[in-house]
CSV table of C-alpha atoms in Angstrom, one decimal:
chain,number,residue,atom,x,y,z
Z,1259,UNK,CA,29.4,22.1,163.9
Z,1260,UNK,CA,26.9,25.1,162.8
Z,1261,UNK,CA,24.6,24.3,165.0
Z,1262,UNK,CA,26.9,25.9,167.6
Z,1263,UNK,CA,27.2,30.0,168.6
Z,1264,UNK,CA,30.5,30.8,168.1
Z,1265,UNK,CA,30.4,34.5,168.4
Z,1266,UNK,CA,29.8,37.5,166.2
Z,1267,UNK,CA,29.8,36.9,162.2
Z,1268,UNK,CA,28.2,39.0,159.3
Z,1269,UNK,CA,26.4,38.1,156.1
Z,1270,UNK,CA,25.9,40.4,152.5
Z,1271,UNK,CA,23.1,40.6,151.6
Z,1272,UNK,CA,22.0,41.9,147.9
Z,1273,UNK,CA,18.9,42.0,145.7
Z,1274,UNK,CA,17.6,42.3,142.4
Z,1275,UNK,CA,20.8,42.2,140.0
Z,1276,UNK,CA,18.1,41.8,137.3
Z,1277,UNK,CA,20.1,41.7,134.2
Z,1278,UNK,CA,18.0,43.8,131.2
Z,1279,UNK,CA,15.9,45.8,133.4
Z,1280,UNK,CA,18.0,49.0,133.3
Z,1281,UNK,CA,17.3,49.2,129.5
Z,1282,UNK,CA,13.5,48.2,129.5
Z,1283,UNK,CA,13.2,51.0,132.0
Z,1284,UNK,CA,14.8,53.6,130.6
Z,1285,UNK,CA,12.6,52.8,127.2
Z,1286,UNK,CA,9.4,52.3,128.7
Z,1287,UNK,CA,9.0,48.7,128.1
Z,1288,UNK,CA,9.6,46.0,130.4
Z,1289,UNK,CA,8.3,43.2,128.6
Z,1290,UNK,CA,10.3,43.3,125.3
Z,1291,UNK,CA,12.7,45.9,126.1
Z,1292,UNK,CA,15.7,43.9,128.5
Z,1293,UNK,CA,18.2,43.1,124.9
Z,1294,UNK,CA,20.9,44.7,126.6
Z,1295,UNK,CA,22.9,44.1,130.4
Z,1296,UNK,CA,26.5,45.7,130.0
Z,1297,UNK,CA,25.5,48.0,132.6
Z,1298,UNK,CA,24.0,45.5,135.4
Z,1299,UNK,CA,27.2,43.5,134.5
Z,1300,UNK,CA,29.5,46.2,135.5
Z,1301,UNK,CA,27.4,46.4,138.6
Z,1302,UNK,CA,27.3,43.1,139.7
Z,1303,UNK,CA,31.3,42.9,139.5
Z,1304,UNK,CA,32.0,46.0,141.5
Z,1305,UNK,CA,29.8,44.6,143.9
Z,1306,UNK,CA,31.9,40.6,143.6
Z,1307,UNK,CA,35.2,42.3,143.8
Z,1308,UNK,CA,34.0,45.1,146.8
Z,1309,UNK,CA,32.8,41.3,148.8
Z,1310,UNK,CA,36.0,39.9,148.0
Z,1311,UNK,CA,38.2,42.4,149.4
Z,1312,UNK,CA,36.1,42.5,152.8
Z,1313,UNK,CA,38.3,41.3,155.8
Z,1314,UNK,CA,37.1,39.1,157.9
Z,1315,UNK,CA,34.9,37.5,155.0
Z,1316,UNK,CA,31.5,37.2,155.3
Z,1317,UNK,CA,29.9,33.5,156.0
Z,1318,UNK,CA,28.0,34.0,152.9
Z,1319,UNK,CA,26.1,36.4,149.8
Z,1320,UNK,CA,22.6,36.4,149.5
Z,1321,UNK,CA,21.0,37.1,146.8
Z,1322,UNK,CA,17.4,38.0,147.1
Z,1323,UNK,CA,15.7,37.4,144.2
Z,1324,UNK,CA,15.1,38.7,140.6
Z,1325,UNK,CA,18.4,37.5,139.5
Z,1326,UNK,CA,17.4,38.7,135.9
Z,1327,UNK,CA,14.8,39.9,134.1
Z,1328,UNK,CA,13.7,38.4,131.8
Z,1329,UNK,CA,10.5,36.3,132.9
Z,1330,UNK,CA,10.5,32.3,131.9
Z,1331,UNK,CA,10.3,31.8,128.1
Z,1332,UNK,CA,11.4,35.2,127.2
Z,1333,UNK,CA,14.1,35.3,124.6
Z,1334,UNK,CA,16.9,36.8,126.3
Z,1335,UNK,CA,16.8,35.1,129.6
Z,1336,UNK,CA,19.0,32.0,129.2
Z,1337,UNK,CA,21.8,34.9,128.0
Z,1338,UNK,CA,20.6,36.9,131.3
Z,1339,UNK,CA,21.4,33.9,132.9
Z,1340,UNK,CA,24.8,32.8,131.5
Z,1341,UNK,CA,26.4,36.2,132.0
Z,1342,UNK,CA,25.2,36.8,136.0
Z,1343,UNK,CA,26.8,33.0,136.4
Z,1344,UNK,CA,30.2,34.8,135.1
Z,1345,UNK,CA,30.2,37.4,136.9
Z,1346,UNK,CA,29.5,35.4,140.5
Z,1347,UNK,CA,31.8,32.6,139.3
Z,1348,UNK,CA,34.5,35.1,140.6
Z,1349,UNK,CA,33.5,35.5,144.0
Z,1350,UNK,CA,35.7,34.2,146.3
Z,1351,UNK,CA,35.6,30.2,147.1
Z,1352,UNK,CA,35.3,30.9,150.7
Z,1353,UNK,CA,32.2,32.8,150.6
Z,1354,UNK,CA,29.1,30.6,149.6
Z,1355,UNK,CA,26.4,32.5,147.2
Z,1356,UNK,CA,23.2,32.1,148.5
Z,1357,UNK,CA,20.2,32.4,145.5
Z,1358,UNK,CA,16.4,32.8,146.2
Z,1359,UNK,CA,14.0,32.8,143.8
Z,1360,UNK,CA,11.8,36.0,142.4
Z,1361,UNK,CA,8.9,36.5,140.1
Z,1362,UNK,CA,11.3,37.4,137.8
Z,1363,UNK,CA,13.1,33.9,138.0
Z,1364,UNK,CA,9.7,32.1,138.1
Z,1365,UNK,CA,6.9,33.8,136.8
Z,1366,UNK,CA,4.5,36.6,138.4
Z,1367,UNK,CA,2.3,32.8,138.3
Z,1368,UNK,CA,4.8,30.2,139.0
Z,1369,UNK,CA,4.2,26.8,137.8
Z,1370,UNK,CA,6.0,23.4,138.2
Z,1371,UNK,CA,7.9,23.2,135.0
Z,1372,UNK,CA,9.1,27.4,136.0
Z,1373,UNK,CA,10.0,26.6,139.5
Z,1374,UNK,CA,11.7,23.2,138.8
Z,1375,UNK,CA,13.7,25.0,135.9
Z,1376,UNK,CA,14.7,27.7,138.3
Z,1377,UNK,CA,16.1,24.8,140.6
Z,1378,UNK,CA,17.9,23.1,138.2
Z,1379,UNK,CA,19.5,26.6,137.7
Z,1380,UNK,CA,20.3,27.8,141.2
Z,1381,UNK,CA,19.2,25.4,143.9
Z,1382,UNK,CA,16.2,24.8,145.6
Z,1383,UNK,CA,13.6,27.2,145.7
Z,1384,UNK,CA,13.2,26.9,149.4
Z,1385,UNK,CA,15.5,25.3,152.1
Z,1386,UNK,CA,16.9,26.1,155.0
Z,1387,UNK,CA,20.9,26.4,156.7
Z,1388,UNK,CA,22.7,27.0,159.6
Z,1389,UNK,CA,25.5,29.2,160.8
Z,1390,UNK,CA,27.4,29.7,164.2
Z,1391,UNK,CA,24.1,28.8,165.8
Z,1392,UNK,CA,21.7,30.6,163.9
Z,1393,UNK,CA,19.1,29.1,162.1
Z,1394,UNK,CA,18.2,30.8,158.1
Z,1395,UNK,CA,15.0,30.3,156.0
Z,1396,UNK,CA,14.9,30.7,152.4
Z,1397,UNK,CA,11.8,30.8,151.1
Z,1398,UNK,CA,9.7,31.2,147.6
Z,1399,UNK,CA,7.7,34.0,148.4
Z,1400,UNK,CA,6.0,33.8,144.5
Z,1401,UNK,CA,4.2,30.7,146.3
Z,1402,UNK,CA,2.2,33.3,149.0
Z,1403,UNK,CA,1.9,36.3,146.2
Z,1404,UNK,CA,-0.4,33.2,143.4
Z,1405,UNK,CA,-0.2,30.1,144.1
Z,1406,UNK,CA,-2.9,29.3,141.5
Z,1407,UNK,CA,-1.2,27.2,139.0
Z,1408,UNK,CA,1.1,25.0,141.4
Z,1409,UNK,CA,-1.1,24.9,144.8
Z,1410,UNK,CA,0.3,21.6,145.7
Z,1411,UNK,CA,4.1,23.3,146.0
Z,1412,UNK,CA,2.7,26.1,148.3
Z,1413,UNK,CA,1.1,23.3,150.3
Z,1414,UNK,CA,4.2,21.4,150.3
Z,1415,UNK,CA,6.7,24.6,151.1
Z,1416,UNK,CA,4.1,25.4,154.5
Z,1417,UNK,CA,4.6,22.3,155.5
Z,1418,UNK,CA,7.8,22.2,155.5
Z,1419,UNK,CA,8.1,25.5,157.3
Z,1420,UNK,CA,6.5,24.4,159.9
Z,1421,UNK,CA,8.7,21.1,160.3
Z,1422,UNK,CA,11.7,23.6,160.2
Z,1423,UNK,CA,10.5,25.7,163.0
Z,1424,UNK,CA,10.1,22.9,165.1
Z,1425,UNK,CA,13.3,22.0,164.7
Z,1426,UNK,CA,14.5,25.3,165.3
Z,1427,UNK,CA,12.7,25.5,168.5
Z,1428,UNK,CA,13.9,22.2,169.5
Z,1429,UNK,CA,17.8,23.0,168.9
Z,1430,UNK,CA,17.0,26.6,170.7
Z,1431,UNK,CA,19.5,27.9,168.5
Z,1432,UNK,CA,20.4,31.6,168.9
Z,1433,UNK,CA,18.2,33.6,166.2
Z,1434,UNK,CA,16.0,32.5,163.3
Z,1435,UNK,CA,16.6,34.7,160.2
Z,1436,UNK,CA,14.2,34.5,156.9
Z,1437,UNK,CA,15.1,35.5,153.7
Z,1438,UNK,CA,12.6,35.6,150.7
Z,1439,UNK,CA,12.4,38.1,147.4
Z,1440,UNK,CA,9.2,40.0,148.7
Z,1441,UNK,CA,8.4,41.7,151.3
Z,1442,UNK,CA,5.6,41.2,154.1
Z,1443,UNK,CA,5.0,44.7,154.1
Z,1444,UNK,CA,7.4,47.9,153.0
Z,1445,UNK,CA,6.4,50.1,156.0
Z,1446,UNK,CA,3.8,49.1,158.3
Z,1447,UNK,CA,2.5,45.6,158.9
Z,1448,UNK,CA,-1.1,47.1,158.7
Z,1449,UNK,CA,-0.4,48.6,154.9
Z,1450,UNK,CA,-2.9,48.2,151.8
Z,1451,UNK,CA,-2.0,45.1,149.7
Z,1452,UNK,CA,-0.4,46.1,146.6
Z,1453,UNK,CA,2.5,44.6,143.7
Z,1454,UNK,CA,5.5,45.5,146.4
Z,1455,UNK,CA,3.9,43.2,149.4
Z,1456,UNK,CA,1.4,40.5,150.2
Z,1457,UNK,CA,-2.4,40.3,150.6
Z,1458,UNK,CA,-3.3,41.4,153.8
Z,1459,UNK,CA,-4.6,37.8,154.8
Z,1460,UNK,CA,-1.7,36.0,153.9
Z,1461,UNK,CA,0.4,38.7,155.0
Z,1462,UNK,CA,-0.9,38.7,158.4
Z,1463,UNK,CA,-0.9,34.5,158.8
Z,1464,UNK,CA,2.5,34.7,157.9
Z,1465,UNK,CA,3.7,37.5,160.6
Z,1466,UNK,CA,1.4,35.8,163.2
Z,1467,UNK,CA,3.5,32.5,162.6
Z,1468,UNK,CA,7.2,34.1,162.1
Z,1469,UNK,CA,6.3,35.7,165.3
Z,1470,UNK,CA,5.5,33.2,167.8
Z,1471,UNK,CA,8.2,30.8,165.9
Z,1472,UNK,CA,10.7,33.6,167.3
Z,1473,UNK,CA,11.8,34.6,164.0
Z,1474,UNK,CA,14.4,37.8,164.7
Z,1475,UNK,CA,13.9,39.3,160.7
Z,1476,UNK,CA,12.8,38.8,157.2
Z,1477,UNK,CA,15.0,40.5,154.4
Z,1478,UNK,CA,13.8,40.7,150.9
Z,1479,UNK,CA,14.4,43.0,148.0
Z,1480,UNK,CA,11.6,43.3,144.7
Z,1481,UNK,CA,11.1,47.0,145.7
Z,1482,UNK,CA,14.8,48.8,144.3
Z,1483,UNK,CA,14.4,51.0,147.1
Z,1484,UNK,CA,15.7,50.7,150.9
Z,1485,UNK,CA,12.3,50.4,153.5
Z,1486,UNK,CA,10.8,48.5,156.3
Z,1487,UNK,CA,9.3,48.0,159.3
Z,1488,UNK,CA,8.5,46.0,162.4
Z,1489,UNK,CA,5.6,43.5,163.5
Z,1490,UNK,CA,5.8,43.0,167.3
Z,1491,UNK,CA,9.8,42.9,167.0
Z,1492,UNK,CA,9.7,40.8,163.8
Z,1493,UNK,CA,12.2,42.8,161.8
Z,1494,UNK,CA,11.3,44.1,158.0
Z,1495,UNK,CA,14.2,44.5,156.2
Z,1496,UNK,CA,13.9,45.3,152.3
Z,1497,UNK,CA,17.1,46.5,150.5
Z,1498,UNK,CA,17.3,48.5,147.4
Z,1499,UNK,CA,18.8,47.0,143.9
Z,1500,UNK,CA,22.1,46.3,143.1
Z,1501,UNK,CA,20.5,46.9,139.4
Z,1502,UNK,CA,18.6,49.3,138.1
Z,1503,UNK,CA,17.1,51.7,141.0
Z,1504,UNK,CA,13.1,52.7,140.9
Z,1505,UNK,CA,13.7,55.3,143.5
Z,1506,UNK,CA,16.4,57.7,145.1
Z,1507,UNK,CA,18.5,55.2,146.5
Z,1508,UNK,CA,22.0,54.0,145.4
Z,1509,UNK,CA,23.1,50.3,143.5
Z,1510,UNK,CA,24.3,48.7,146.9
Z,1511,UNK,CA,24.8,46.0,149.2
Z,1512,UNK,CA,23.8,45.4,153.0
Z,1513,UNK,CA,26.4,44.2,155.6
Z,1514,UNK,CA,24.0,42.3,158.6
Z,1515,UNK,CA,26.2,41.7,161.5
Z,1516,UNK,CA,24.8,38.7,164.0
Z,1517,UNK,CA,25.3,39.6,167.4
Z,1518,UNK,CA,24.9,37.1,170.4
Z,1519,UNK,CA,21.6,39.3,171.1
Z,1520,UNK,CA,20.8,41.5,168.3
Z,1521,UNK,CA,21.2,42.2,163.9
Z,1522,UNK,CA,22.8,45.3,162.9
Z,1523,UNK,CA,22.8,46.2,159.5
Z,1524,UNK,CA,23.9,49.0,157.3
Z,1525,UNK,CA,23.0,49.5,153.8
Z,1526,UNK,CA,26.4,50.4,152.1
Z,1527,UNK,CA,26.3,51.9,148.1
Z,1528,UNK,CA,28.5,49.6,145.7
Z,1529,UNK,CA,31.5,52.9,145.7
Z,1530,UNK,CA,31.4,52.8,149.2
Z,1531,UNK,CA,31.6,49.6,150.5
Z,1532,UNK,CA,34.4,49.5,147.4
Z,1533,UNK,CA,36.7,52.2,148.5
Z,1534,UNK,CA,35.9,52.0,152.3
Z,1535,UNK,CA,34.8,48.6,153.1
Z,1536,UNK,CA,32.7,47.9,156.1
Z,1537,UNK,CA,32.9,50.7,159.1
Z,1538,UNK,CA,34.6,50.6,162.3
Z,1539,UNK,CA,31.2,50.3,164.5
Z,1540,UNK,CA,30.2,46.9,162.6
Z,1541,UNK,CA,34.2,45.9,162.8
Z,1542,UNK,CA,34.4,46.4,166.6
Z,1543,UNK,CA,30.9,44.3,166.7
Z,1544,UNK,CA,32.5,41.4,165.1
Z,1545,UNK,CA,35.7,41.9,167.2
Z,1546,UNK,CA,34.0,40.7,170.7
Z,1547,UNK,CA,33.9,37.6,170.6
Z,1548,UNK,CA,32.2,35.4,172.9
């Protein structure tokens, strides 16, 4: 039944919850310093009950990546963990949660035993879905950024791709979306490699290959700040933090409305999207159906 357009929907789309990284920031050390959440909890709720109070609903919430902050084997992780679960557990039924994995949730270096633990705690690390006719991609992004300890799951994830987006071209489905926890690039496809994106190599395989699969945009988070870019109409999209901001921007959410020809999205902070919900513009865009 998804593989069908059915006219107009809109997705949420958030990033980096991060749960202990507000406190290791503010004292300087992000290795031992995440002991304390209370504020990324309160956070993460305004941002469950501002979702549920939307109307119409979004199809789903995305989370892109660094669901908490503590890295694999760190002491307060499996806490980190337990309290982001009870926070989303209150999102409303109707709305799926959508998780992809960061370097956060498997290691800067992934390995098997980090990735399969991550899947036993929120899904796969890479799969795909449809809705109304469009075709998404989640992928593990930590698999482009080193590889070097699991080489075999990077070779098995591009394969995979590439079955997927011969699918996709086989069902011609409307638009091909991609979400994954870093970004290509923040600004400009052509940008020096650094932590924020990929190696320029990799980077520019991968663009090539979204690209002439017909892939509409790719929205990741890992930076806490809004930016982006485009790659011969391959949209950039990287969202700021609903946790702990590393630049001017405001904890917040993005609202991507799917259009029978184009994605709109706005980039709403938590109080707004709260108090005002989601504008008229994007409301009137969902209105015209089909």
């Amino acid at each position: 039944d998804e593989y069908q357009w059915k006219g107009p929907f809109y997705f949420i789309q958030g990033a980096d919850p991060q749960f202990g990284l507000t406190k290791a920031w503010a004292v300087g050390d992000t290795n031992n310093g995440d002991d304390e959440w209370g504020e990324e909890i309160k956070l993460v709720e305004q941002a469950v009950q501002a979702i549920n109070k939307l109307n119409p609903k979004p199809k789903f919430f995305v989370l892109c990546g660094d669901l908490i902050h503590g890295m694999p084997g760190t002491q307060w992780r499996k806490d980190q963990e337990q309290d982001l679960k009870n926070v989303l557990k209150n999102t409303d039924q109707d709305i799926p949660l959508v998780f992809v994995s960061g370097n956060h949730d498997i290691g800067n270096t992934p390995t098997r035993d980090t990735i399969e633990n991550y899947c036993k705690n929120w899904g796969d690390d890479y799969f795909s879905f449809w809705v109304g006719g469009v075709f998404f991609l989640v992928l593990n992004s930590q698999l482009y950024f080193d590889s070097s300890k699991c080489p075999e799951l990077k070779q098995a994830q591009d394969v995979w791709l590439d079955e997927q987006l011969a699918v996709a071209e086989k069902r011609k489905c409307k638009h091909i979306i991609v979400f994954q926890h870093i970004p290509l690039f923040l600004r400009k496809p052509d940008e020096d490699h650094d932590y924020f994106n990929f190696e320029k190599s990799v980077r520019q395989d991968i663009m090539d290959k979204f690209h002439k699969a017909g892939i509409k945009a790719v929205f990741s988070g890992h930076y806490h700040r809004n930016a982006g870019g485009s790659y011969k109409g391959l949209e950039m999209v990287v969202s700021s933090a609903i946790g702990c901001q590393l630049g001017d921007d405001t904890h917040g959410l993005r609202v991507v409305v799917v259009t029978d020809e184009k994605l709109v999205h706005r980039y709403y902070s938590l109080n707004e999207l709260s108090s005002q919900g989601i504008e008229r513009e994007l409301l009137d865009m969902l209105a015209k159906q089909n």
